[in-house]
Amino acid sequence: MIDPSRLGADALAHLPTGVARPTYDRTSVESGIVHLGIGAFHRAHQAIYTDAVLAAGDRRWGILGASLRSPETRDALTSQDGLYTMAVRDAAGESLQVVGSITRLLVAPEDPAALLAAMAAPATRIVSLTVTEKGYCHRPATGELDEDHPDVRHDLAHPDRPRSAPGFIVEALRMRRAAGLPAFTALCCDNLPHNGATLQRVLSRFAALRDPDLGRYVDGELRCPSTMVDRIVPATTDADRASIAAALGCIDVWPVVTEPFSQWVIEDRFSQGRPEWDRAGATFVSDVAPYELAKLRLLNGSHSTLAYLGYLAGHETVADTMAAPGFAALVRGLMLREAAPTLPAVPGLDPESYAASLIERFRNPALRHRTWQIAMDGSQKLPQRLLGTVRDRLAARQPIARLALGVAGWMRYVIGTDEQQRPIDVRDPLADDLRRRTAGLTSAEAIVAVLLAVEPVFGPDLPQSLVFRSAVEAALSSLLHDGAAATVAQASA
Ligand code: CS2
């Protein structure tokens, strides 16, 4: 039975005229890409570039999307023929596009063999990933595989029933090799430093632990281009669903909401060909590193700083935080005074105008991007967002006051109670450990001491820096005594 009130192939012809939609024959699309982690970010970013490639006539690159955890996205999209809406919003208004590039959906835990078979299929030429920082089962401070990770242990013991992204990729590569098929290209689209090289290192080590010969194969044959991905995509809310349904005239239970800005810089090193994503605005380059570093340190470093301090100061969203006294000045100073001087020159990227555009993007009043959402998984994010910058600044004997305030914001947040003594729902793989370490401690010195000792985050070196330690202690002491709002207002005074 067709549900006329639900988005799906049959609803396309009845959408209001202003809504963009796939005009190509979706039944002729092959699945050339298997994507692991079919969350909102992928659907508002890579799936959009791919939709444009399909629309331009190259039908080899449909996306088979897999969730490594929950069935929700599959359940929602399968009953919509894989279709969903992207709402692009800013102060000027909203535009809607129904996206057709996702052709099939799988849920890995329900049937790992089905996902492995799709990854090992001859038509699959790219396996891309947005599994968030923690999905790589690595140690954030070093980028090495965490061999004690429960999923790594599981996948080494049960290689044909993996749980983790590295477990799936390595088993699929083994299957392809055994079948005489070439390796696919593995394309990391997460905010990790040197994300291609990091993925390759994790996969090579995992494969070597399974079998040294497989390790050499993955190390030598697999290509993992680096990418810089950028688009702000807050979690979709029920209010978004309701307003999008009203505008579409039918229900889409799984839309995405995003900003007009979108950027994708990709290292052009694919073993089995690749879509012409540049047709849709992506940039292919020979070296992504400078773009990636600039984005992680300027955008994501500011984002995390705003998230911790904004949350503590009682602000629900990034836009609300940016409107409060001192926050815009703080992140502007963080970007231009502390982070930008650590960056190599990037052709076409002027730090002043990049920072100004980021401030505009953070202020976008039409996006309700929750500080709590960005605050998640800080133990996995801090090293590349703030701590790499700290290391470079310390080595150059330059001040780090704003970076230290961001780090102290994270420490104050992971204690797990807010400034009104209400519990904070801290989501982080290390949340329990962090709370246990700080339980009962009240002085900034004691809290900084126990948290700097978390080696997967701070490495062996940062706890040794007295300059860093005292800068974080001073910032945390102010957060504990004066609160985040006053600390930020004073910092920028
Ligand atoms: C954010 C990013 O949630 C977060 O940690 O900082 O998802 C950010 O919105 C994107 O990297 C923007 O490209």
Short mmCIF file of C-alpha atoms and ligand atoms in Angstrom, two decimals:
data_model
loop_
_atom_site.label_atom_id
_atom_site.label_comp_id
_atom_site.label_asym_id
_atom_site.label_seq_id
_atom_site.Cartn_x
_atom_site.Cartn_y
_atom_site.Cartn_z
CA MET A 1 0.00 0.00 0.00
CA ILE A 2 1.30 3.44 -0.92
CA ASP A 3 0.99 5.96 1.86
CA PRO A 4 0.23 9.21 0.01
CA SER A 5 1.10 11.25 3.07
CA ARG A 6 4.62 9.79 3.37
CA LEU A 7 7.68 10.79 1.36
CA GLY A 8 8.66 8.09 -1.15
CA ALA A 9 9.12 7.55 -4.89
CA ASP A 10 5.41 8.05 -5.53
CA ALA A 11 5.30 11.33 -3.64
CA LEU A 12 8.01 12.96 -5.77
CA ALA A 13 5.66 14.12 -8.51
CA HIS A 14 3.36 15.78 -5.99
CA LEU A 15 5.88 17.88 -4.09
CA PRO A 16 5.50 21.66 -4.23
CA THR A 17 7.35 23.22 -7.18
CA GLY A 18 10.04 24.91 -5.11
CA VAL A 19 11.32 21.61 -3.69
CA ALA A 20 14.34 20.22 -5.58
CA ARG A 21 14.20 16.46 -6.19
CA PRO A 22 15.99 13.70 -8.11
CA THR A 23 15.06 13.84 -11.77
CA TYR A 24 17.24 10.89 -12.79
CA ASP A 25 16.07 7.28 -13.03
CA ARG A 26 16.93 5.89 -9.61
CA THR A 27 16.28 2.32 -10.71
CA SER A 28 19.34 2.50 -13.01
CA VAL A 29 21.73 3.47 -10.20
CA GLU A 30 24.44 0.95 -9.15
CA SER A 31 25.86 0.88 -5.62
CA GLY A 32 29.48 1.87 -6.19
CA ILE A 33 29.90 3.25 -2.69
CA VAL A 34 29.31 1.55 0.63
CA HIS A 35 29.09 4.14 3.37
CA LEU A 36 29.58 3.21 7.03
CA GLY A 37 27.76 5.53 9.46
CA ILE A 38 24.68 6.83 7.69
CA GLY A 39 24.00 9.69 10.11
CA ALA A 40 22.83 13.24 9.48
CA PHE A 41 26.28 14.55 8.60
CA HIS A 42 26.78 12.13 5.72
CA ARG A 43 23.28 12.76 4.43
CA ALA A 44 23.79 16.55 4.38
CA HIS A 45 27.28 16.39 2.92
CA GLN A 46 28.73 13.51 0.85
CA ALA A 47 25.29 12.19 -0.18
CA ILE A 48 24.48 15.63 -1.63
CA TYR A 49 27.65 15.78 -3.76
CA THR A 50 26.92 12.23 -4.91
CA ASP A 51 23.32 13.11 -5.78
CA ALA A 52 24.67 15.79 -8.13
CA VAL A 53 27.00 13.25 -9.80
CA LEU A 54 24.09 10.84 -10.36
CA ALA A 55 21.96 13.69 -11.71
CA ALA A 56 24.77 14.57 -14.13
CA GLY A 57 24.48 11.08 -15.62
CA ASP A 58 27.16 8.90 -13.99
CA ARG A 59 25.00 6.20 -12.36
CA ARG A 60 27.83 4.04 -11.00
CA TRP A 61 27.97 5.77 -7.64
CA GLY A 62 24.81 5.09 -5.69
CA ILE A 63 25.34 4.77 -1.95
CA LEU A 64 24.59 1.68 0.08
CA GLY A 65 24.37 3.11 3.59
CA ALA A 66 25.11 1.01 6.64
CA SER A 67 24.52 1.76 10.31
CA LEU A 68 27.02 0.08 12.58
CA ARG A 69 24.69 0.39 15.55
CA SER A 70 20.98 1.15 15.48
CA PRO A 71 18.27 0.32 12.91
CA GLU A 72 16.48 3.70 13.12
CA THR A 73 17.83 5.27 9.93
CA ARG A 74 17.32 2.10 7.93
CA ASP A 75 13.76 1.71 9.24
CA ALA A 76 12.91 5.31 8.43
CA LEU A 77 14.54 5.53 5.01
CA THR A 78 13.61 2.10 3.70
CA SER A 79 9.93 2.98 3.99
CA GLN A 80 10.70 6.18 2.05
CA ASP A 81 12.53 4.36 -0.80
CA GLY A 82 15.78 5.78 0.54
CA LEU A 83 14.57 9.35 -0.02
CA TYR A 84 14.90 12.13 2.55
CA THR A 85 14.82 15.90 2.63
CA MET A 86 17.65 18.31 3.26
CA ALA A 87 16.54 21.69 4.63
CA VAL A 88 19.15 24.42 4.18
CA ARG A 89 18.52 27.29 6.58
CA ASP A 90 19.83 30.70 7.46
CA ALA A 91 18.42 34.08 8.45
CA ALA A 92 17.20 34.61 4.88
CA GLY A 93 14.98 31.51 4.93
CA GLU A 94 14.93 27.88 3.92
CA SER A 95 15.33 25.79 0.77
CA LEU A 96 14.37 22.12 0.48
CA GLN A 97 15.89 19.34 -1.57
CA VAL A 98 14.81 15.70 -1.67
CA VAL A 99 17.91 13.54 -2.05
CA GLY A 100 18.06 10.30 -4.03
CA SER A 101 21.64 9.03 -3.79
CA ILE A 102 21.04 6.44 -1.06
CA THR A 103 19.89 3.30 -2.80
CA ARG A 104 19.94 0.67 -0.06
CA LEU A 105 20.32 0.50 3.70
CA LEU A 106 21.72 -2.16 6.00
CA VAL A 107 22.12 -2.49 9.75
CA ALA A 108 25.43 -4.15 10.49
CA PRO A 109 24.63 -5.90 13.81
CA GLU A 110 21.50 -7.52 12.34
CA ASP A 111 23.41 -9.20 9.53
CA PRO A 112 27.17 -8.58 9.42
CA ALA A 113 27.52 -11.05 6.54
CA ALA A 114 25.20 -8.98 4.32
CA LEU A 115 27.30 -5.87 4.88
CA LEU A 116 30.53 -7.77 4.24
CA ALA A 117 29.06 -9.18 1.03
CA ALA A 118 28.14 -5.67 -0.14
CA MET A 119 31.64 -4.36 0.65
CA ALA A 120 33.20 -7.30 -1.17
CA ALA A 121 30.94 -6.96 -4.25
CA PRO A 122 32.71 -6.24 -7.55
CA ALA A 123 30.71 -3.01 -8.11
CA THR A 124 31.89 -1.52 -4.79
CA ARG A 125 34.82 0.77 -5.46
CA ILE A 126 34.75 3.08 -2.48
CA VAL A 127 34.01 2.42 1.18
CA SER A 128 33.55 5.75 2.91
CA LEU A 129 33.11 6.43 6.61
CA THR A 130 31.51 8.90 9.01
CA VAL A 131 31.61 6.87 12.20
CA THR A 132 32.70 9.77 14.49
CA GLU A 133 36.09 10.01 16.12
CA LYS A 134 35.51 7.11 18.48
CA GLY A 135 34.52 4.75 15.65
CA TYR A 136 38.16 4.23 14.65
CA CYS A 137 39.02 2.42 17.91
CA HIS A 138 42.25 4.40 18.11
CA ARG A 139 44.06 6.27 20.84
CA PRO A 140 43.34 9.93 20.13
CA ALA A 141 46.65 11.21 21.52
CA THR A 142 48.74 9.04 19.20
CA GLY A 143 46.44 7.92 16.37
CA GLU A 144 47.42 4.26 16.96
CA LEU A 145 44.91 1.40 17.12
CA ASP A 146 43.74 0.78 20.69
CA GLU A 147 44.48 -2.92 20.89
CA ASP A 148 42.62 -3.21 24.21
CA HIS A 149 39.42 -1.74 22.77
CA PRO A 150 36.57 -4.22 23.41
CA ASP A 151 35.42 -4.08 19.77
CA VAL A 152 38.95 -4.69 18.50
CA ARG A 153 39.30 -7.71 20.76
CA HIS A 154 35.92 -8.97 19.66
CA ASP A 155 36.69 -8.52 15.96
CA LEU A 156 40.06 -10.23 16.22
CA ALA A 157 38.36 -13.19 17.89
CA HIS A 158 35.41 -13.27 15.44
CA PRO A 159 36.70 -11.81 12.16
CA ASP A 160 33.68 -12.93 10.13
CA ARG A 161 31.22 -11.23 12.53
CA PRO A 162 32.82 -7.86 13.11
CA ARG A 163 31.36 -4.95 15.08
CA SER A 164 33.80 -2.14 14.40
CA ALA A 165 34.55 -0.20 11.23
CA PRO A 166 38.16 -1.47 11.12
CA GLY A 167 36.88 -5.03 11.61
CA PHE A 168 34.44 -4.73 8.69
CA ILE A 169 36.92 -3.08 6.34
CA VAL A 170 39.74 -5.53 6.95
CA GLU A 171 37.51 -8.60 6.59
CA ALA A 172 35.98 -7.19 3.39
CA LEU A 173 39.47 -6.55 1.99
CA ARG A 174 40.48 -10.10 2.85
CA MET A 175 37.39 -11.41 1.05
CA ARG A 176 38.10 -9.30 -2.04
CA ARG A 177 41.69 -10.44 -2.15
CA ALA A 178 40.64 -14.08 -1.83
CA ALA A 179 38.15 -13.57 -4.69
CA GLY A 180 40.80 -11.93 -6.88
CA LEU A 181 39.10 -8.52 -6.73
CA PRO A 182 41.04 -5.29 -6.32
CA ALA A 183 40.86 -3.39 -3.03
CA PHE A 184 38.32 -0.56 -2.80
CA THR A 185 39.43 2.90 -1.73
CA ALA A 186 38.71 3.61 1.96
CA LEU A 187 37.62 7.22 2.37
CA CYS A 188 37.56 8.69 5.86
CA CYS A 189 35.17 11.64 6.22
CA ASP A 190 35.57 12.25 9.94
CA ASN A 191 37.28 15.14 11.72
CA LEU A 192 40.50 13.31 12.54
CA PRO A 193 43.97 14.71 11.97
CA HIS A 194 45.54 13.28 8.78
CA ASN A 195 42.36 11.27 8.55
CA GLY A 196 43.45 9.09 5.60
CA ALA A 197 46.81 8.21 7.13
CA THR A 198 45.17 7.61 10.52
CA LEU A 199 42.66 5.23 8.96
CA GLN A 200 45.41 3.43 7.07
CA ARG A 201 47.51 3.04 10.22
CA VAL A 202 44.58 1.66 12.20
CA LEU A 203 43.60 -0.76 9.43
CA SER A 204 47.16 -1.95 8.76
CA ARG A 205 47.75 -2.67 12.42
CA PHE A 206 44.41 -4.42 12.83
CA ALA A 207 45.08 -6.52 9.71
CA ALA A 208 48.60 -7.36 10.92
CA LEU A 209 47.18 -8.57 14.23
CA ARG A 210 44.95 -10.91 12.26
CA ASP A 211 47.71 -12.11 9.94
CA PRO A 212 51.07 -10.46 9.07
CA ASP A 213 50.56 -11.13 5.37
CA LEU A 214 47.15 -9.41 5.42
CA GLY A 215 48.80 -6.53 7.29
CA ARG A 216 51.36 -6.10 4.49
CA TYR A 217 48.60 -6.25 1.90
CA VAL A 218 46.55 -3.53 3.61
CA ASP A 219 49.63 -1.42 4.13
CA GLY A 220 50.78 -1.78 0.54
CA GLU A 221 47.61 -2.04 -1.55
CA LEU A 222 44.92 -0.05 0.19
CA ARG A 223 44.50 3.62 -0.62
CA CYS A 224 43.07 5.89 2.05
CA PRO A 225 42.91 9.44 0.69
CA SER A 226 42.59 12.22 3.27
CA THR A 227 39.62 14.56 3.22
CA MET A 228 38.57 17.78 4.85
CA VAL A 229 34.82 17.79 5.36
CA ASP A 230 32.89 20.83 6.50
CA ARG A 231 29.23 21.49 7.02
CA ILE A 232 27.39 22.22 10.25
CA VAL A 233 24.59 19.67 10.67
CA PRO A 234 22.76 19.77 14.02
CA ALA A 235 20.69 16.77 15.10
CA THR A 236 17.21 16.90 13.58
CA THR A 237 14.41 17.71 16.05
CA ASP A 238 10.68 16.95 16.08
CA ALA A 239 10.04 20.63 15.39
CA ASP A 240 12.19 20.31 12.23
CA ARG A 241 10.19 17.25 11.15
CA ALA A 242 6.91 19.08 11.65
CA SER A 243 7.92 22.20 9.74
CA ILE A 244 9.47 20.20 6.88
CA ALA A 245 6.32 18.04 6.61
CA ALA A 246 4.22 21.19 6.42
CA ALA A 247 6.40 22.56 3.61
CA LEU A 248 6.52 19.26 1.68
CA GLY A 249 2.88 18.35 2.05
CA CYS A 250 3.91 14.87 3.21
CA ILE A 251 5.78 13.35 6.12
CA ASP A 252 9.52 12.74 6.07
CA VAL A 253 10.46 11.07 9.34
CA TRP A 254 14.23 11.38 8.75
CA PRO A 255 15.11 14.78 7.22
CA VAL A 256 18.37 16.66 7.81
CA VAL A 257 18.81 20.35 8.56
CA THR A 258 21.94 22.26 7.69
CA GLU A 259 23.54 25.58 6.74
CA PRO A 260 24.20 26.93 3.22
CA PHE A 261 27.98 26.52 3.58
CA SER A 262 29.54 23.25 2.47
CA GLN A 263 33.15 22.34 1.71
CA TRP A 264 34.89 19.10 0.78
CA VAL A 265 38.58 18.92 -0.02
CA ILE A 266 39.72 15.48 -1.12
CA GLU A 267 43.13 13.99 -1.79
CA ASP A 268 42.93 12.70 -5.34
CA ARG A 269 44.26 9.18 -4.82
CA PHE A 270 41.61 6.57 -5.64
CA SER A 271 42.45 3.05 -6.79
CA GLN A 272 39.18 2.23 -8.60
CA GLY A 273 38.08 5.58 -10.00
CA ARG A 274 35.88 8.06 -8.24
CA PRO A 275 32.79 10.19 -8.77
CA GLU A 276 33.29 13.66 -10.21
CA TRP A 277 32.34 15.23 -6.91
CA ASP A 278 34.05 18.40 -8.12
CA ARG A 279 31.02 18.95 -10.37
CA ALA A 280 29.13 19.65 -7.16
CA GLY A 281 31.79 21.91 -5.65
CA ALA A 282 34.29 19.50 -4.03
CA THR A 283 37.97 20.28 -4.54
CA PHE A 284 40.49 17.57 -5.43
CA VAL A 285 44.04 18.34 -4.30
CA SER A 286 47.32 16.50 -3.87
CA ASP A 287 47.71 17.46 -0.20
CA VAL A 288 44.76 17.95 2.14
CA ALA A 289 46.82 18.43 5.32
CA PRO A 290 46.88 22.25 5.42
CA TYR A 291 43.11 22.51 4.83
CA GLU A 292 42.38 19.85 7.41
CA LEU A 293 44.62 21.43 10.03
CA ALA A 294 43.08 24.86 9.49
CA LYS A 295 39.57 23.48 9.76
CA LEU A 296 40.22 21.37 12.86
CA ARG A 297 42.07 24.11 14.71
CA LEU A 298 39.94 27.11 13.70
CA LEU A 299 36.41 25.74 13.28
CA ASN A 300 36.37 22.67 15.49
CA GLY A 301 38.68 24.15 18.15
CA SER A 302 36.32 27.12 18.48
CA HIS A 303 33.26 24.90 18.34
CA SER A 304 34.39 22.75 21.27
CA THR A 305 35.41 25.82 23.27
CA LEU A 306 31.97 27.39 22.66
CA ALA A 307 30.26 24.10 23.49
CA TYR A 308 31.82 23.60 26.96
CA LEU A 309 31.83 27.22 28.05
CA GLY A 310 28.46 27.96 26.45
CA TYR A 311 26.83 24.95 28.09
CA LEU A 312 28.28 25.88 31.49
CA ALA A 313 27.07 29.47 31.04
CA GLY A 314 23.53 28.12 30.51
CA HIS A 315 23.24 28.45 26.71
CA GLU A 316 21.43 25.76 24.79
CA THR A 317 22.75 26.51 21.31
CA VAL A 318 25.87 27.84 19.64
CA ALA A 319 23.93 30.83 18.27
CA ASP A 320 22.72 31.71 21.80
CA THR A 321 26.28 31.35 23.09
CA MET A 322 27.63 33.65 20.38
CA ALA A 323 25.12 36.33 21.41
CA ALA A 324 26.33 36.35 25.04
CA PRO A 325 28.99 38.84 26.18
CA GLY A 326 32.58 37.93 25.35
CA PHE A 327 32.11 34.67 23.45
CA ALA A 328 32.52 36.02 19.91
CA ALA A 329 35.64 37.92 21.00
CA LEU A 330 36.99 34.82 22.72
CA VAL A 331 36.72 32.60 19.65
CA ARG A 332 37.95 35.32 17.35
CA GLY A 333 41.04 35.67 19.56
CA LEU A 334 41.41 31.90 19.81
CA MET A 335 41.39 31.61 16.03
CA LEU A 336 43.45 34.61 15.00
CA ARG A 337 45.83 35.13 17.92
CA GLU A 338 46.47 31.55 19.00
CA ALA A 339 45.52 29.00 16.32
CA ALA A 340 46.17 30.77 12.99
CA PRO A 341 49.87 31.47 13.74
CA THR A 342 50.46 27.70 14.02
CA LEU A 343 49.10 26.99 10.52
CA PRO A 344 50.99 26.72 7.25
CA ALA A 345 49.76 29.06 4.53
CA VAL A 346 46.82 27.58 2.62
CA PRO A 347 46.29 28.83 -0.94
CA GLY A 348 43.11 30.87 -1.03
CA LEU A 349 42.57 30.76 2.72
CA ASP A 350 43.00 34.08 4.47
CA PRO A 351 42.72 33.56 8.24
CA GLU A 352 40.97 36.91 8.83
CA SER A 353 38.17 36.23 6.37
CA TYR A 354 37.96 32.53 7.33
CA ALA A 355 37.50 33.51 10.99
CA ALA A 356 34.92 36.16 10.06
CA SER A 357 32.94 33.64 8.03
CA LEU A 358 33.10 31.09 10.86
CA ILE A 359 31.74 33.67 13.28
CA GLU A 360 28.85 34.32 10.90
CA ARG A 361 28.21 30.60 10.57
CA PHE A 362 28.23 30.09 14.35
CA ARG A 363 25.73 32.96 14.64
CA ASN A 364 23.30 31.40 12.11
CA PRO A 365 20.02 32.00 13.97
CA ALA A 366 18.14 29.38 11.94
CA LEU A 367 20.26 26.46 13.21
CA ARG A 368 19.62 25.20 16.69
CA HIS A 369 22.95 23.47 17.18
CA ARG A 370 23.05 22.35 20.78
CA THR A 371 26.17 22.97 22.82
CA TRP A 372 25.51 19.59 24.46
CA GLN A 373 25.74 17.84 21.08
CA ILE A 374 29.14 19.31 20.25
CA ALA A 375 30.35 18.69 23.82
CA MET A 376 30.01 14.94 23.25
CA ASP A 377 33.12 12.75 23.02
CA GLY A 378 35.51 15.50 24.07
CA SER A 379 38.20 12.98 25.01
CA GLN A 380 38.30 11.99 21.33
CA LYS A 381 38.15 15.54 19.99
CA LEU A 382 40.41 17.65 22.20
CA PRO A 383 43.76 16.35 20.89
CA GLN A 384 43.24 17.50 17.30
CA ARG A 385 41.07 20.53 18.07
CA LEU A 386 43.01 22.22 20.88
CA LEU A 387 45.97 20.21 22.13
CA GLY A 388 47.97 20.08 18.88
CA THR A 389 47.74 23.87 18.77
CA VAL A 390 48.83 24.03 22.42
CA ARG A 391 51.91 21.91 21.64
CA ASP A 392 52.92 24.14 18.74
CA ARG A 393 52.40 27.29 20.81
CA LEU A 394 54.40 25.92 23.73
CA ALA A 395 57.25 24.94 21.42
CA ALA A 396 57.28 28.50 20.04
CA ARG A 397 57.01 29.96 23.59
CA GLN A 398 53.78 31.77 22.71
CA PRO A 399 50.81 32.47 24.99
CA ILE A 400 47.97 29.93 25.25
CA ALA A 401 45.42 31.63 27.54
CA ARG A 402 42.38 31.08 25.28
CA LEU A 403 43.31 27.51 24.41
CA ALA A 404 43.80 26.79 28.11
CA LEU A 405 40.33 28.22 28.79
CA GLY A 406 38.85 25.81 26.24
CA VAL A 407 40.64 22.87 27.86
CA ALA A 408 39.55 24.01 31.32
CA GLY A 409 35.97 24.27 30.01
CA TRP A 410 36.14 20.60 29.05
CA MET A 411 37.53 19.70 32.50
CA ARG A 412 34.82 21.67 34.29
CA TYR A 413 32.18 20.00 32.08
CA VAL A 414 33.31 16.39 32.55
CA ILE A 415 33.16 16.72 36.33
CA GLY A 416 29.51 16.06 35.55
CA THR A 417 27.58 18.76 37.45
CA ASP A 418 26.74 22.22 36.16
CA GLU A 419 27.04 25.57 37.90
CA GLN A 420 23.66 25.04 39.60
CA GLN A 421 24.80 21.59 40.81
CA ARG A 422 22.51 19.82 38.34
CA PRO A 423 23.87 16.68 36.70
CA ILE A 424 25.30 16.99 33.18
CA ASP A 425 24.62 14.10 30.79
CA VAL A 426 28.26 13.70 29.75
CA ARG A 427 28.49 11.46 26.67
CA ASP A 428 32.03 10.27 26.19
CA PRO A 429 33.69 6.84 26.03
CA LEU A 430 35.77 7.94 29.05
CA ALA A 431 32.89 9.62 30.93
CA ASP A 432 32.83 7.19 33.87
CA ASP A 433 36.59 7.22 34.27
CA LEU A 434 36.69 11.03 34.15
CA ARG A 435 33.93 11.37 36.74
CA ARG A 436 35.56 8.83 39.04
CA ARG A 437 38.91 10.59 38.86
CA THR A 438 37.42 13.97 39.76
CA ALA A 439 34.87 12.77 42.36
CA GLY A 440 35.09 14.80 45.57
CA LEU A 441 37.85 17.11 44.30
CA THR A 442 37.23 20.81 44.63
CA SER A 443 40.47 22.63 43.90
CA ALA A 444 41.52 23.49 40.36
CA GLU A 445 45.02 22.12 41.03
CA ALA A 446 43.73 18.71 42.10
CA ILE A 447 41.27 18.42 39.19
CA VAL A 448 43.86 19.48 36.63
CA ALA A 449 46.36 17.00 38.09
CA VAL A 450 44.06 13.98 37.76
CA LEU A 451 42.75 14.90 34.33
CA LEU A 452 46.12 15.75 32.77
CA ALA A 453 47.13 12.23 33.72
CA VAL A 454 44.62 10.80 31.20
CA GLU A 455 47.26 9.73 28.70
CA PRO A 456 44.99 8.84 25.73
CA VAL A 457 44.00 12.53 25.71
CA PHE A 458 47.06 14.49 26.86
CA GLY A 459 49.82 12.05 25.93
CA PRO A 460 52.93 11.69 28.05
CA ASP A 461 54.25 15.18 27.22
CA LEU A 462 51.61 17.78 28.08
CA PRO A 463 51.42 16.96 31.83
CA GLN A 464 55.13 17.77 31.95
CA SER A 465 54.63 21.35 30.78
CA LEU A 466 54.42 23.68 33.76
CA VAL A 467 53.31 26.52 31.51
CA PHE A 468 50.35 24.48 30.24
CA ARG A 469 49.46 23.16 33.67
CA SER A 470 49.40 26.57 35.29
CA ALA A 471 47.44 28.16 32.42
CA VAL A 472 44.76 25.46 32.69
CA GLU A 473 44.74 25.72 36.50
CA ALA A 474 44.21 29.49 36.32
CA ALA A 475 41.35 29.12 33.83
CA LEU A 476 39.69 26.29 35.75
CA SER A 477 39.99 28.16 39.02
CA SER A 478 38.14 31.09 37.46
CA LEU A 479 35.45 28.76 36.04
CA LEU A 480 34.99 27.15 39.47
CA HIS A 481 34.86 30.43 41.40
CA ASP A 482 33.35 32.97 39.01
CA GLY A 483 31.45 30.74 36.57
CA ALA A 484 31.75 30.48 32.80
CA ALA A 485 29.77 33.60 31.86
CA ALA A 486 31.92 35.90 34.01
CA THR A 487 35.17 34.14 33.06
CA VAL A 488 34.48 34.59 29.35
CA ALA A 489 33.36 38.19 29.77
CA GLN A 490 36.58 38.96 31.72
CA ALA A 491 38.80 37.03 29.30
CA SER A 492 37.74 39.21 26.41
CA ALA A 493 37.64 42.49 28.39
C1 CS2 B 1 31.18 19.76 15.61
C2 CS2 B 1 31.33 19.27 14.18
O1 CS2 B 1 29.88 18.16 16.73
C3 CS2 B 1 31.00 18.63 16.60
O2 CS2 B 1 31.95 18.23 17.26
O3 CS2 B 1 32.29 20.54 15.94
O4 CS2 B 1 30.46 18.26 13.88
C4 CS2 B 1 31.17 20.43 13.19
O5 CS2 B 1 29.84 20.92 13.17
C5 CS2 B 1 31.57 20.02 11.80
O6 CS2 B 1 32.88 19.52 11.82
C6 CS2 B 1 31.47 21.21 10.84
O7 CS2 B 1 32.05 20.88 9.64
#
